[in-house]
């Protein structure tokens, strides 16, 4: 009998913890109400928050190192290593400035595009306009925000008419931020 009571208490605690996790996670991360979906959604949300934190820490370091250089600092087109096997490395590029960080990675026939910046009214509409102008099809858009910082994560399909490199894409998107803040493009 004691074993049954212990197991019932364990299940009750698990369900309570899952309810708390679900309440702390934005609803679009959790597709269904089962335990695996809740945990998977929480994992994705934490990964996004870690990216935001890393980007903010990088901006803080850049500001403390060179507060007088307002121009963006592009990183050249490069292979971005990942914990996946060698055959699954992704081709990507970054374009960073004090206004926004822009990163794009090719993954198969799709591009993963992420931007992090302060909130700028209408910015997501400008980015969507650029993507459509460059013949990309938006498959998924995720917006995460914390105080005055916003992270836009796009999954976009490379269109047949698309003639833009990943580096050119990051520069185009970066320029959409800079048009509002009057900074030099990458």
Short mmCIF file of N, CA, C and O in Angstrom, two decimals, residues 58-160:
data_model
loop_
_atom_site.label_atom_id
_atom_site.label_comp_id
_atom_site.label_asym_id
_atom_site.label_seq_id
_atom_site.Cartn_x
_atom_site.Cartn_y
_atom_site.Cartn_z
N UNK A 58 26.91 39.50 -25.69
CA UNK A 58 27.83 39.93 -26.74
C UNK A 58 27.75 41.42 -26.99
O UNK A 58 28.77 42.09 -27.14
N UNK A 59 26.53 41.95 -27.03
CA UNK A 59 26.37 43.40 -27.21
C UNK A 59 26.99 44.16 -26.05
O UNK A 59 27.63 45.19 -26.25
N UNK A 60 26.79 43.65 -24.85
CA UNK A 60 27.34 44.31 -23.67
C UNK A 60 28.87 44.32 -23.74
O UNK A 60 29.50 45.35 -23.47
N UNK A 61 29.47 43.18 -24.15
CA UNK A 61 30.93 43.12 -24.29
C UNK A 61 31.41 44.09 -25.37
O UNK A 61 32.39 44.79 -25.19
N UNK A 62 30.70 44.12 -26.50
CA UNK A 62 31.11 45.02 -27.60
C UNK A 62 31.03 46.48 -27.16
O UNK A 62 31.88 47.28 -27.52
N UNK A 63 29.99 46.83 -26.42
CA UNK A 63 29.86 48.21 -25.96
C UNK A 63 30.95 48.57 -24.97
O UNK A 63 31.47 49.68 -24.99
N UNK A 64 31.33 47.63 -24.10
CA UNK A 64 32.37 47.93 -23.11
C UNK A 64 33.75 47.97 -23.74
O UNK A 64 34.62 48.68 -23.27
N UNK A 65 33.96 47.25 -24.84
CA UNK A 65 35.27 47.23 -25.50
C UNK A 65 35.45 48.48 -26.36
O UNK A 65 36.47 49.14 -26.29
N UNK A 66 34.44 48.79 -27.18
CA UNK A 66 34.60 49.94 -28.08
C UNK A 66 33.29 50.73 -28.15
O UNK A 66 32.55 50.63 -29.11
N UNK A 67 33.03 51.56 -27.16
CA UNK A 67 31.78 52.33 -27.17
C UNK A 67 31.75 53.42 -28.23
O UNK A 67 30.71 53.94 -28.55
N UNK A 68 32.90 53.76 -28.84
CA UNK A 68 32.92 54.85 -29.81
C UNK A 68 32.73 54.39 -31.24
O UNK A 68 32.68 55.21 -32.13
N UNK A 69 32.67 53.08 -31.52
CA UNK A 69 32.52 52.63 -32.91
C UNK A 69 31.06 52.29 -33.19
O UNK A 69 30.61 51.20 -32.89
N UNK A 70 30.30 53.22 -33.79
CA UNK A 70 28.89 52.99 -34.03
C UNK A 70 28.58 52.09 -35.22
O UNK A 70 27.49 51.63 -35.35
N UNK A 71 29.55 51.85 -36.09
CA UNK A 71 29.29 51.07 -37.30
C UNK A 71 29.16 49.59 -37.04
O UNK A 71 29.65 49.07 -36.05
N UNK A 72 28.47 48.89 -37.93
CA UNK A 72 28.31 47.45 -37.78
C UNK A 72 29.60 46.72 -38.06
O UNK A 72 30.49 47.21 -38.74
N UNK A 73 29.72 45.52 -37.51
CA UNK A 73 30.91 44.72 -37.72
C UNK A 73 30.52 43.41 -38.39
O UNK A 73 30.10 42.48 -37.73
N UNK A 74 30.63 43.35 -39.72
CA UNK A 74 30.22 42.14 -40.41
C UNK A 74 31.18 40.99 -40.17
O UNK A 74 32.38 41.20 -40.00
N UNK A 75 30.65 39.79 -40.14
CA UNK A 75 31.48 38.60 -40.12
C UNK A 75 31.34 37.96 -41.48
O UNK A 75 30.24 37.85 -42.01
N UNK A 76 32.44 37.54 -42.09
CA UNK A 76 32.36 37.00 -43.44
C UNK A 76 31.61 35.68 -43.48
O UNK A 76 31.43 35.02 -42.46
N UNK A 77 31.20 35.32 -44.70
CA UNK A 77 30.53 34.05 -44.92
C UNK A 77 31.43 32.94 -44.40
O UNK A 77 32.62 32.91 -44.68
N UNK A 78 30.88 32.05 -43.62
CA UNK A 78 31.70 31.02 -42.99
C UNK A 78 30.88 29.79 -42.71
O UNK A 78 29.67 29.83 -42.70
N UNK A 79 31.56 28.69 -42.47
CA UNK A 79 30.89 27.49 -42.01
C UNK A 79 30.69 27.61 -40.52
O UNK A 79 31.61 27.89 -39.78
N UNK A 80 29.47 27.43 -40.09
CA UNK A 80 29.17 27.50 -38.67
C UNK A 80 29.12 26.08 -38.15
O UNK A 80 28.29 25.29 -38.57
N UNK A 81 30.03 25.76 -37.26
CA UNK A 81 30.09 24.39 -36.78
C UNK A 81 28.94 24.11 -35.83
O UNK A 81 28.45 24.98 -35.15
N UNK A 82 28.53 22.87 -35.82
CA UNK A 82 27.45 22.44 -34.96
C UNK A 82 27.81 21.08 -34.40
O UNK A 82 28.73 20.43 -34.88
N UNK A 83 27.09 20.60 -33.38
CA UNK A 83 27.41 19.30 -32.82
C UNK A 83 27.00 18.14 -33.73
O UNK A 83 27.18 17.00 -33.38
N UNK A 84 26.48 18.44 -34.91
CA UNK A 84 26.07 17.40 -35.83
C UNK A 84 27.28 16.84 -36.57
O UNK A 84 28.35 17.44 -36.57
N UNK A 85 27.13 15.70 -37.26
CA UNK A 85 28.23 15.15 -38.04
C UNK A 85 28.69 16.12 -39.12
O UNK A 85 27.96 17.04 -39.51
N UNK A 86 29.89 15.90 -39.64
CA UNK A 86 30.51 16.77 -40.62
C UNK A 86 29.61 17.02 -41.83
O UNK A 86 29.56 18.12 -42.35
N UNK A 87 28.86 16.01 -42.28
CA UNK A 87 28.03 16.15 -43.47
C UNK A 87 26.83 17.06 -43.26
O UNK A 87 26.19 17.46 -44.20
N UNK A 88 26.52 17.45 -42.02
CA UNK A 88 25.37 18.27 -41.74
C UNK A 88 25.74 19.70 -41.36
O UNK A 88 24.91 20.43 -40.86
N UNK A 89 26.98 20.11 -41.59
CA UNK A 89 27.36 21.49 -41.26
C UNK A 89 26.51 22.45 -42.07
O UNK A 89 26.11 22.17 -43.19
N UNK A 90 26.26 23.61 -41.50
CA UNK A 90 25.41 24.59 -42.15
C UNK A 90 26.24 25.77 -42.62
O UNK A 90 27.17 26.19 -41.95
N UNK A 91 25.91 26.30 -43.77
CA UNK A 91 26.56 27.46 -44.31
C UNK A 91 25.82 28.69 -43.80
O UNK A 91 24.60 28.74 -43.86
N UNK A 92 26.54 29.66 -43.27
CA UNK A 92 25.85 30.80 -42.69
C UNK A 92 26.67 32.06 -42.69
O UNK A 92 27.84 32.05 -43.05
N UNK A 93 26.02 33.14 -42.29
CA UNK A 93 26.67 34.44 -42.21
C UNK A 93 25.99 35.27 -41.12
O UNK A 93 24.84 35.05 -40.80
N UNK A 94 26.76 36.21 -40.58
CA UNK A 94 26.23 37.13 -39.56
C UNK A 94 26.56 38.55 -39.97
O UNK A 94 27.56 38.80 -40.65
N UNK A 95 25.72 39.47 -39.54
CA UNK A 95 25.97 40.89 -39.75
C UNK A 95 25.48 41.59 -38.49
O UNK A 95 24.27 41.61 -38.22
N UNK A 96 26.40 42.12 -37.70
CA UNK A 96 26.04 42.70 -36.41
C UNK A 96 26.32 44.20 -36.39
O UNK A 96 27.24 44.67 -37.03
N UNK A 97 25.50 44.90 -35.65
CA UNK A 97 25.69 46.34 -35.45
C UNK A 97 25.16 46.67 -34.06
O UNK A 97 24.52 45.83 -33.43
N UNK A 98 25.39 47.87 -33.58
CA UNK A 98 24.82 48.25 -32.29
C UNK A 98 23.29 48.26 -32.30
O UNK A 98 22.66 48.15 -31.27
N UNK A 99 22.69 48.34 -33.49
CA UNK A 99 21.23 48.37 -33.60
C UNK A 99 20.63 46.97 -33.59
O UNK A 99 19.63 46.73 -32.93
N UNK A 100 21.26 46.02 -34.33
CA UNK A 100 20.69 44.68 -34.44
C UNK A 100 21.76 43.67 -34.81
O UNK A 100 22.75 44.01 -35.46
N UNK A 101 21.54 42.43 -34.38
CA UNK A 101 22.35 41.31 -34.82
C UNK A 101 21.50 40.49 -35.77
O UNK A 101 20.34 40.18 -35.47
N UNK A 102 22.07 40.13 -36.92
CA UNK A 102 21.35 39.35 -37.92
C UNK A 102 22.20 38.13 -38.24
O UNK A 102 23.40 38.24 -38.48
N UNK A 103 21.58 36.96 -38.23
CA UNK A 103 22.28 35.71 -38.53
C UNK A 103 21.41 34.89 -39.46
O UNK A 103 20.20 34.79 -39.28
N UNK A 104 22.02 34.29 -40.48
CA UNK A 104 21.31 33.40 -41.41
C UNK A 104 22.13 32.14 -41.60
O UNK A 104 23.35 32.20 -41.73
N UNK A 105 21.44 31.00 -41.61
CA UNK A 105 22.08 29.71 -41.83
C UNK A 105 21.28 28.94 -42.86
O UNK A 105 20.05 28.89 -42.78
N UNK A 106 21.97 28.32 -43.80
CA UNK A 106 21.29 27.46 -44.77
C UNK A 106 21.19 26.07 -44.16
O UNK A 106 22.15 25.53 -43.64
N UNK A 107 20.00 25.52 -44.25
CA UNK A 107 19.75 24.16 -43.77
C UNK A 107 18.89 23.47 -44.82
O UNK A 107 17.68 23.67 -44.87
N UNK A 108 19.53 22.70 -45.68
CA UNK A 108 18.80 22.05 -46.78
C UNK A 108 18.33 23.09 -47.76
O UNK A 108 19.09 23.93 -48.22
N UNK A 109 17.03 23.08 -48.09
CA UNK A 109 16.47 24.07 -49.02
C UNK A 109 15.87 25.25 -48.28
O UNK A 109 15.18 26.07 -48.87
N UNK A 110 16.12 25.33 -46.97
CA UNK A 110 15.58 26.42 -46.16
C UNK A 110 16.70 27.28 -45.59
O UNK A 110 17.85 26.87 -45.54
N UNK A 111 16.33 28.46 -45.15
CA UNK A 111 17.25 29.35 -44.47
C UNK A 111 16.65 29.66 -43.10
O UNK A 111 15.45 29.94 -42.99
N UNK A 112 17.47 29.57 -42.06
CA UNK A 112 17.07 29.96 -40.72
C UNK A 112 17.62 31.36 -40.50
O UNK A 112 18.83 31.57 -40.50
N UNK A 113 16.73 32.33 -40.35
CA UNK A 113 17.12 33.73 -40.20
C UNK A 113 16.70 34.20 -38.82
O UNK A 113 15.54 34.05 -38.43
N UNK A 114 17.66 34.76 -38.07
CA UNK A 114 17.36 35.26 -36.73
C UNK A 114 17.88 36.68 -36.62
O UNK A 114 18.99 36.98 -37.06
N UNK A 115 17.06 37.53 -36.02
CA UNK A 115 17.47 38.90 -35.74
C UNK A 115 17.17 39.20 -34.28
O UNK A 115 16.18 38.70 -33.74
N UNK A 116 18.03 39.96 -33.66
CA UNK A 116 17.77 40.41 -32.29
C UNK A 116 18.09 41.89 -32.23
O UNK A 116 19.12 42.34 -32.74
N UNK A 117 17.15 42.64 -31.65
CA UNK A 117 17.31 44.10 -31.59
C UNK A 117 16.38 44.64 -30.52
O UNK A 117 15.60 43.90 -29.92
N UNK A 118 16.45 45.95 -30.34
CA UNK A 118 15.44 46.59 -29.51
C UNK A 118 14.15 46.61 -30.33
O UNK A 118 14.17 46.45 -31.55
N UNK A 119 13.03 46.83 -29.67
CA UNK A 119 11.75 46.89 -30.38
C UNK A 119 11.72 48.11 -31.30
O UNK A 119 12.00 49.23 -30.86
N UNK A 120 11.39 47.87 -32.56
CA UNK A 120 11.24 48.95 -33.52
C UNK A 120 9.88 48.74 -34.19
O UNK A 120 9.68 47.71 -34.84
N UNK A 121 8.96 49.67 -34.01
CA UNK A 121 7.63 49.50 -34.61
C UNK A 121 7.71 49.26 -36.12
O UNK A 121 8.42 49.98 -36.83
N UNK A 122 7.02 48.25 -36.60
CA UNK A 122 6.97 47.95 -38.03
C UNK A 122 8.16 47.19 -38.58
O UNK A 122 8.22 46.92 -39.77
N UNK A 123 9.12 46.84 -37.72
CA UNK A 123 10.34 46.19 -38.22
C UNK A 123 10.05 44.84 -38.85
O UNK A 123 10.59 44.51 -39.90
N UNK A 124 9.21 44.03 -38.24
CA UNK A 124 8.93 42.70 -38.79
C UNK A 124 8.29 42.82 -40.18
O UNK A 124 8.58 42.02 -41.07
N UNK A 125 7.49 43.85 -40.40
CA UNK A 125 6.88 44.07 -41.71
C UNK A 125 7.95 44.41 -42.74
O UNK A 125 7.92 43.94 -43.88
N UNK A 126 8.94 45.23 -42.34
CA UNK A 126 10.05 45.56 -43.25
C UNK A 126 10.85 44.31 -43.61
O UNK A 126 11.22 44.12 -44.77
N UNK A 127 11.11 43.45 -42.63
CA UNK A 127 11.88 42.22 -42.90
C UNK A 127 11.09 41.32 -43.84
O UNK A 127 11.64 40.78 -44.81
N UNK A 128 9.80 41.17 -43.60
CA UNK A 128 8.96 40.33 -44.47
C UNK A 128 8.98 40.89 -45.89
O UNK A 128 9.09 40.14 -46.87
N UNK A 129 8.90 42.21 -46.04
CA UNK A 129 8.96 42.83 -47.36
C UNK A 129 10.27 42.52 -48.08
O UNK A 129 10.27 42.22 -49.28
N UNK A 130 11.37 42.57 -47.35
CA UNK A 130 12.67 42.26 -47.94
C UNK A 130 12.73 40.80 -48.38
O UNK A 130 13.18 40.48 -49.48
N UNK A 131 12.25 39.90 -47.53
CA UNK A 131 12.27 38.48 -47.86
C UNK A 131 11.44 38.20 -49.10
O UNK A 131 11.86 37.42 -49.98
N UNK A 132 10.27 38.81 -49.20
CA UNK A 132 9.42 38.61 -50.38
C UNK A 132 10.07 39.21 -51.63
O UNK A 132 10.03 38.61 -52.69
N UNK A 133 10.69 40.38 -51.49
CA UNK A 133 11.37 41.02 -52.62
C UNK A 133 12.52 40.15 -53.14
O UNK A 133 12.77 40.09 -54.33
N UNK A 134 13.17 39.43 -52.22
CA UNK A 134 14.31 38.58 -52.60
C UNK A 134 13.89 37.17 -53.00
O UNK A 134 14.73 36.29 -53.15
N UNK A 135 12.59 36.93 -53.16
CA UNK A 135 12.02 35.65 -53.60
C UNK A 135 12.16 34.53 -52.57
O UNK A 135 12.36 33.37 -52.92
N UNK A 136 12.04 34.88 -51.28
CA UNK A 136 11.99 33.87 -50.24
C UNK A 136 10.53 33.67 -49.85
O UNK A 136 9.74 34.60 -49.88
N UNK A 137 10.20 32.44 -49.47
CA UNK A 137 8.86 32.13 -48.97
C UNK A 137 8.96 31.87 -47.48
O UNK A 137 9.74 31.01 -47.04
N UNK A 138 8.19 32.58 -46.69
CA UNK A 138 8.24 32.43 -45.23
C UNK A 138 7.42 31.21 -44.83
O UNK A 138 6.23 31.14 -45.11
N UNK A 139 8.09 30.24 -44.21
CA UNK A 139 7.42 29.03 -43.75
C UNK A 139 6.98 29.16 -42.29
O UNK A 139 5.95 28.62 -41.90
N UNK A 140 7.78 29.86 -41.50
CA UNK A 140 7.50 29.96 -40.07
C UNK A 140 8.14 31.24 -39.53
O UNK A 140 9.23 31.61 -39.94
N UNK A 141 7.42 31.90 -38.64
CA UNK A 141 7.95 33.09 -37.96
C UNK A 141 7.65 32.95 -36.48
O UNK A 141 6.53 32.65 -36.09
N UNK A 142 8.68 33.15 -35.67
CA UNK A 142 8.52 33.11 -34.23
C UNK A 142 9.05 34.43 -33.68
O UNK A 142 10.15 34.86 -34.04
N UNK A 143 8.27 35.06 -32.81
CA UNK A 143 8.68 36.33 -32.21
C UNK A 143 8.76 36.13 -30.71
O UNK A 143 7.78 35.73 -30.08
N UNK A 144 9.94 36.38 -30.15
CA UNK A 144 10.13 36.30 -28.70
C UNK A 144 10.59 37.68 -28.23
O UNK A 144 11.45 38.29 -28.86
N UNK A 145 10.02 38.14 -27.13
CA UNK A 145 10.45 39.44 -26.63
C UNK A 145 10.64 39.39 -25.13
O UNK A 145 10.03 38.58 -24.43
N UNK A 146 11.55 40.25 -24.69
CA UNK A 146 11.81 40.39 -23.26
C UNK A 146 12.14 41.86 -23.04
O UNK A 146 13.11 42.37 -23.61
N UNK A 147 11.29 42.53 -22.29
CA UNK A 147 11.40 43.96 -22.06
C UNK A 147 11.47 44.69 -23.40
O UNK A 147 10.56 44.59 -24.18
N UNK A 148 12.56 45.39 -23.70
CA UNK A 148 12.66 46.16 -24.94
C UNK A 148 13.42 45.42 -26.04
O UNK A 148 13.72 46.00 -27.07
N UNK A 149 13.73 44.14 -25.83
CA UNK A 149 14.47 43.35 -26.82
C UNK A 149 13.53 42.37 -27.50
O UNK A 149 12.67 41.77 -26.86
N UNK A 150 13.72 42.20 -28.81
CA UNK A 150 12.87 41.27 -29.55
C UNK A 150 13.75 40.38 -30.44
O UNK A 150 14.75 40.84 -31.00
N UNK A 151 13.38 39.10 -30.50
CA UNK A 151 14.06 38.13 -31.35
C UNK A 151 13.06 37.65 -32.39
O UNK A 151 12.00 37.14 -32.04
N UNK A 152 13.39 37.86 -33.67
CA UNK A 152 12.58 37.33 -34.77
C UNK A 152 13.32 36.12 -35.32
O UNK A 152 14.48 36.22 -35.71
N UNK A 153 12.64 34.98 -35.36
CA UNK A 153 13.22 33.75 -35.93
C UNK A 153 12.36 33.33 -37.11
O UNK A 153 11.18 33.00 -36.94
N UNK A 154 12.94 33.34 -38.29
CA UNK A 154 12.24 32.95 -39.51
C UNK A 154 12.79 31.63 -40.02
O UNK A 154 13.99 31.38 -39.95
N UNK A 155 11.91 30.80 -40.55
CA UNK A 155 12.31 29.68 -41.39
C UNK A 155 11.77 30.03 -42.76
O UNK A 155 10.55 30.20 -42.93
N UNK A 156 12.67 30.19 -43.72
CA UNK A 156 12.26 30.63 -45.05
C UNK A 156 12.74 29.64 -46.10
O UNK A 156 13.82 29.07 -45.97
N UNK A 157 11.93 29.47 -47.11
CA UNK A 157 12.26 28.57 -48.21
C UNK A 157 12.92 29.39 -49.31
O UNK A 157 12.46 30.48 -49.64
N UNK A 158 13.97 28.83 -49.87
CA UNK A 158 14.67 29.51 -50.96
C UNK A 158 13.86 29.33 -52.23
O UNK A 158 13.62 28.22 -52.68
N UNK A 159 13.41 30.44 -52.81
CA UNK A 159 12.61 30.40 -54.03
C UNK A 159 13.46 30.09 -55.25
O UNK A 159 14.69 30.27 -55.24
N UNK A 160 12.81 29.65 -56.32
CA UNK A 160 13.53 29.32 -57.55
C UNK A 160 14.21 30.54 -58.15
O UNK A 160 15.27 30.43 -58.77
#
